Amino acid sequence: MKLTGKIWNILSGRVARNILFWLCMLYTFLSLNINNAAHSGYNFNSRWYWYVHTVTLVLYLTVIYTNNLLLVPKYLVNKKRVEYFLLFVPMCLVAGLIQTCVIRLGISHFDANDMQQIGGASTVVEAEWTAYNIISNAIQYGIWGYLLWAVAFIMAWYMQDYSRQRRLAEAAEKKQIETELHFLKSQINPHFLFNTLNNLYGLTLRKHDDAPESILKLSSILRYLLYESNTPSVSFAAEKQIIQAYIDLELLRLKNVQGLNFHVEADSNYSIPPLLWLPVLENVFKHGTRYIADGHYADFSFTIRNNVLSITSTNSYKATANGHNKEGGIGMANLQKRLLLLYAGRYTMSESKTEDTYSINIQIELS
């Protein structure tokens, strides 16, 4: 497997791709000539025949790589288009002129049989070295030969550069998302710790017997927050365990409370981002439980079925006279940002509020 990967890395390199391309070009050229020879019964053994094609191939190599390695990076990339074309077009015409001279020189050395077999006249064609013929052929070879090939390579270069820039942009965007997610996750810990310490403070003021146990449970939860959740994803089983630990911690201060219902299950052990549930469950305990003593209720559900993660909560609610009884807060705003970064276009999040009930419903397509 490692050897295959190394071979692929070598073959996918720029130099290797160029070598493979020109080998394919050479193979095509030889195949066409051998095929023509097989059908015509002619053996192309004229030295000048091969001289002409060799020089032509060298000219193509020179024009294309001078363009790709020198002119494009120095002028075209730096938006010096006028300077680029003032150098590029004459270079193609000069190459066309050289090819014209070489072809005419080669033709002058072909005999009648050579010309007949390669599709020329039955008698020796005397090359006419007139200025018009030379210039017209030079333009023909320069424009239709070298110029078009170079343009094709420029387009390929731009496509490759566009692909590279796009990969860099995607990598930068991914890095930015990871950085923002890390920042958002880092906000969870102090927010959770702030709320929990307030609860512990109340227990210690009353010299409650459960204060030491609360500290131990908090310690185990913080260990999970600091170490096990410091990854892009965790198992559902691990999340279920820490949810139960958090519920147990909160219930230590809510002795003999009725009307609290929790439901956590999945049809498989999925891998999910850690702590998506925490702001919702915090909201239940922070706001919903204050009305439990009046016979009201609070429900929380964290389930996964058929690759759909559902986080829902419903708790009793009473609006205050001044209207400042605000559910959610920092934790819910943090959750919304995380969901947008992780599951853009693949989740729904809705909040509803009546005179006596506050509900949150989050549906996430995991894959």
C-alpha atoms as one frame of an Amber mdcrd trajectory, in Angstrom:
protein
   0.000   0.000   0.000   2.828   2.414   0.892   4.704   1.511  -2.301   1.581
   2.187  -4.372   1.199   5.568  -2.688   4.810   6.501  -3.422   4.448   5.483
  -7.072   1.281   7.569  -7.360   3.020  10.588  -5.799   5.825  10.284  -8.332
   3.468   9.890 -11.293   1.292  12.769 -10.145   4.231  15.199 -10.076   4.484
  17.952 -12.676   7.710  16.628 -14.236   6.320  13.111 -14.468   3.111  14.360
 -16.086   5.090  16.283 -18.690   7.287  13.279 -19.474   4.241  11.044 -19.817
   2.568  13.574 -22.114   5.507  13.792 -24.497   5.993  10.041 -24.463   2.358
   9.730 -25.515   2.955  12.309 -28.243   6.007  10.388 -29.477   4.104   7.113
 -29.345   1.244   8.628 -31.364   3.657  10.032 -33.934   5.501   6.730 -34.352
   2.263   4.736 -34.431   0.839   6.881 -37.229   3.983   6.561 -39.299   4.285
   2.816 -38.739   0.591   2.408 -39.561   1.019   4.408 -42.766   4.033   2.324
 -43.687   2.115  -0.904 -43.122  -0.723   0.205 -45.409   1.440   1.723 -48.149
   4.189  -0.868 -48.074   6.728   1.931 -47.828   9.611   1.936 -45.402  10.279
   5.456 -44.196  14.042   5.171 -44.078  14.850   8.604 -45.461  17.131  10.392
 -43.046  15.613  13.752 -43.924  12.132  12.484 -43.201  13.161  11.801 -39.614
  15.288  14.970 -39.417  12.253  17.086 -40.250  10.059  15.432 -37.625  12.773
  15.505 -34.976  13.383  19.220 -35.492   9.625  19.844 -35.430   9.299  18.013
 -32.112  12.231  19.978 -30.651  10.656  23.235 -31.823   7.366  22.344 -30.128
   9.221  21.528 -26.919  11.148  24.802 -27.066   8.128  27.007 -27.759   5.808
  25.365 -25.248   8.258  25.240 -22.350   9.670  28.710 -23.009   6.093  29.909
 -22.871   5.043  27.890 -19.816   8.195  28.273 -17.733   9.302  31.787 -18.670
   6.713  33.949 -20.410   3.572  32.895 -18.538   5.023  33.171 -14.987   6.945
  36.389 -15.702   4.409  38.297 -17.772   0.956  36.729 -17.996   0.660  35.874
 -14.299   1.750  39.414 -13.412  -0.927  40.799 -15.772   1.639  42.151 -18.257
  -0.462  40.957 -21.173   0.860  43.362 -23.814   4.494  42.459 -23.090   3.530
  38.793 -23.070   1.911  38.841 -26.520   4.717  41.009 -27.965   7.119  38.191
 -27.057   4.859  35.189 -27.485   3.528  35.793 -31.016   6.948  36.570 -32.581
   8.373  33.468 -30.896   5.693  31.333 -32.574   6.355  32.993 -35.945  10.114
  32.435 -35.637   9.481  28.785 -34.794   7.161  28.567 -37.810   9.865  30.116
 -40.002  12.457  27.598 -38.802  10.054  24.717 -39.398   9.279  26.023 -42.897
  12.972  26.123 -43.787  13.578  22.645 -42.365  10.583  21.152 -44.211  11.586
  22.712 -47.520  15.154  21.583 -47.016  13.912  18.072 -46.286  11.641  18.024
 -49.331  14.580  18.969 -51.525  16.287  15.750 -50.419  13.277  13.438 -51.007
  13.283  11.372 -54.169  10.231  10.706 -56.348   9.387   7.472 -54.505   9.495
   9.262 -51.150   7.106  11.945 -52.331   4.712   9.472 -53.930   4.530   7.261
 -50.832   3.942  10.122 -48.430   1.222  11.620 -50.599   3.243  14.167 -52.540
   3.771  14.577 -56.255   5.119  11.738 -58.405   8.105  13.806 -59.362  10.579
  15.621 -57.210   9.076  18.824 -55.824  11.520  21.632 -56.057  11.097  23.940
 -53.111  10.495  27.480 -54.207  12.404  29.742 -51.878  10.330  32.837 -52.495
   9.648  35.337 -49.730   5.892  34.894 -50.096   6.022  31.098 -49.739   8.371
  31.239 -46.795   6.379  33.924 -44.940   2.979  32.335 -45.638   4.217  28.928
 -44.485   5.870  30.468 -41.441   2.581  32.150 -40.483   0.667  28.937 -41.149
   2.937  26.812 -38.965   3.363  29.558 -36.373  -0.345  30.307 -35.971  -1.980
  26.925 -36.541   0.826  24.929 -35.042   2.771  26.515 -32.216   0.277  29.208
 -31.278  -2.660  26.828 -30.892  -0.574  24.299 -28.994   0.755  27.002 -26.692
  -2.760  28.367 -26.128  -3.913  24.850 -25.250  -1.093  24.578 -22.715  -1.919
  28.024 -21.319  -5.521  26.949 -20.814  -4.325  23.772 -19.121  -1.991  25.849
 -16.946  -4.811  28.205 -15.961  -7.075  25.277 -15.145  -4.349  23.728 -13.019
  -3.656  27.069 -11.319  -7.380  27.607 -10.722  -7.624  24.137  -9.224  -4.609
  24.851  -7.018  -6.004  28.208  -5.884  -9.343  26.583  -5.170  -7.676  23.876
  -3.069  -5.762  26.545  -1.155  -8.960  28.533  -0.608 -10.806  25.434   0.568
  -7.926  24.556   2.897  -7.902  28.106   4.286 -11.674  28.034   4.726 -11.461
  24.658   6.444  -8.721  25.974   8.722 -10.818  29.028   9.535 -13.838  26.849
  10.320 -11.718  24.599  12.532 -10.333  27.646  14.338 -13.806  29.089  14.880
 -15.164  25.741  16.036 -12.278  25.428  18.475 -13.053  28.907  19.769 -16.750
  28.109  20.136 -15.951  24.864  21.962 -13.567  26.752  24.232 -16.484  29.010
  25.227 -18.535  26.018  26.359 -16.245  25.073  29.240 -16.228  28.406  31.137
 -19.963  28.881  30.511 -20.708  25.427  31.894 -18.275  25.922  34.772 -19.854
  29.271  35.650 -23.337  27.754  35.903 -22.152  24.699  37.839 -20.073  26.690
  40.325 -23.129  28.807  41.062 -24.990  25.621  41.960 -22.096  24.339  44.090
 -21.921  27.701  45.812 -25.547  27.306  46.849 -24.870  23.816  48.226 -21.847
  24.930  50.232 -23.721  27.903  51.684 -26.315  25.503  53.034 -23.516  23.126
  54.134 -25.237  20.478  52.066 -24.015  16.890  52.466 -23.964  16.443  48.679
 -21.406  19.218  48.081 -18.360  16.855  48.073 -20.111  14.431  45.694 -21.023
  17.332  43.433 -17.386  18.373  43.252 -16.358  14.820  42.300 -18.977  14.646
  39.559 -17.931  18.062  38.307 -14.331  16.855  38.219 -15.237  13.877  36.022
 -17.256  16.084  33.670 -14.435  18.616  33.380 -12.016  15.791  32.600 -14.251
  14.828  29.694 -14.550  18.436  28.530 -10.800  19.011  28.619  -9.506  15.747
  27.185 -12.037  13.395  25.614 -14.141  16.060  23.887 -11.110  17.833  22.397
 -11.648  16.036  19.072 -13.887  16.671  16.043 -16.115  13.730  16.945 -16.796
  11.314  19.791 -18.891   8.194  20.136 -22.554   8.404  21.044 -21.872   6.056
  23.958 -19.366   8.524  25.436 -21.820  11.387  25.015 -24.610   9.375  26.621
 -22.403   8.645  29.615 -21.461  12.287  30.139 -25.082  13.408  29.679 -26.082
  11.077  32.502 -23.235  12.395  34.670 -24.381  15.956  34.039 -27.995  15.073
  34.876 -26.867  13.371  38.102 -24.847  16.452  39.030 -27.802  18.756  38.520
 -30.216  16.471  40.353 -28.053  16.659  43.486 -29.403  20.161  44.057 -32.962
  19.223  43.057 -33.868  16.595  45.612 -37.235  14.845  45.226 -38.137  16.797
  42.114 -40.903  15.331  39.957 -41.745  16.121  36.355 -38.260  15.807  34.864
 -37.987  13.402  31.916 -34.828  12.504  30.003 -34.532  10.284  26.952 -31.126
   9.433  25.424 -30.756   6.629  22.877 -29.505   5.734  19.379 -30.045   2.865
  16.954 -26.258   2.536  16.533 -23.055   3.876  18.083 -22.616   6.938  15.860
 -19.706   9.361  15.855 -20.928  12.891  16.514 -19.470  16.300  17.422 -19.143
  16.575  21.190 -21.386  18.592  23.488 -24.064  19.703  21.032 -26.598  18.776
  23.685 -25.057  20.821  26.508 -26.648  24.261  25.867 -30.093  22.669  25.484
 -29.810  20.607  28.657 -28.328  23.558  30.540 -31.319  25.579  29.446 -33.693
  22.929  30.834 -32.056  22.947  34.260 -31.449  26.676  34.395 -34.910  27.830
  33.332 -37.288  24.881  33.296 -36.722  23.554  36.801 -37.660  26.804  38.511
 -41.330  25.988  37.798 -41.220  22.269  38.645 -42.342  22.896  42.214 -45.583
  24.344  40.879 -46.485  21.037  39.243 -45.015  21.824  35.840 -42.532  19.738
  33.852 -39.324  19.680  31.787 -38.479  17.128  29.080 -35.189  16.542  27.272
 -34.509  14.145  24.402 -31.233  13.333  22.628 -31.728  10.560  20.053 -30.311
   9.302  16.762 -32.363   7.248  14.330 -31.525   6.563  10.691 -28.599   9.017
  10.718 -30.784  11.854  12.007 -29.798  13.417  15.326 -32.684  14.949  17.267
 -32.176  17.282  20.211 -35.431  18.454  21.734 -36.534  20.005  24.984 -39.785
  21.313  26.387 -40.103  23.022  29.727 -42.643  25.035  31.653 -42.290  28.747
  31.239 -43.674  31.907  32.753 -43.147  35.309  31.244 -42.123  37.972  33.719
 -43.843  41.290  33.934 -40.869  43.206  32.524 -40.361  40.679  29.714 -36.733
  39.970  30.637 -37.177  36.261  31.168 -34.959  35.248  28.271 -34.393  31.584
  27.536 -31.173  30.363  25.918 -28.563  33.095  25.987 -24.850  32.612  25.267
 -25.031  28.819  25.165 -27.783  28.690  22.547 -26.109  31.364  20.408 -22.919
  29.303  20.559 -24.823  26.178  19.516 -26.394  27.939  16.530 -22.957  29.017
  15.276 -21.539  25.507  15.685 -24.443  23.952  13.800 -24.047  26.456  10.972
 -20.347  25.622  10.627 -20.751  21.863  10.975 -24.036  21.160   9.213 -24.858
  24.084   6.933 -27.911  23.113   4.883 -28.297  19.834   6.786 -30.026  20.907
   9.970 -33.079  22.715  11.259 -33.370  24.519  14.565 -36.584  26.006  15.855
 -37.635  27.606  19.117 -41.230  28.139  20.151 -42.680  29.943  23.111 -46.212
  30.141  24.469 -47.544  31.698  27.639 -46.459  28.703  29.710 -44.151  26.533
  27.524 -40.745  26.952  25.903 -39.540  24.376  23.334 -36.417  23.720  21.273
 -36.340  21.308  18.331 -33.092  20.529  16.472 -32.899  18.000  13.627 -29.483
  17.188  12.102 -28.663  14.977   9.116 -25.408  13.321  10.139 -24.553  11.955
   6.678
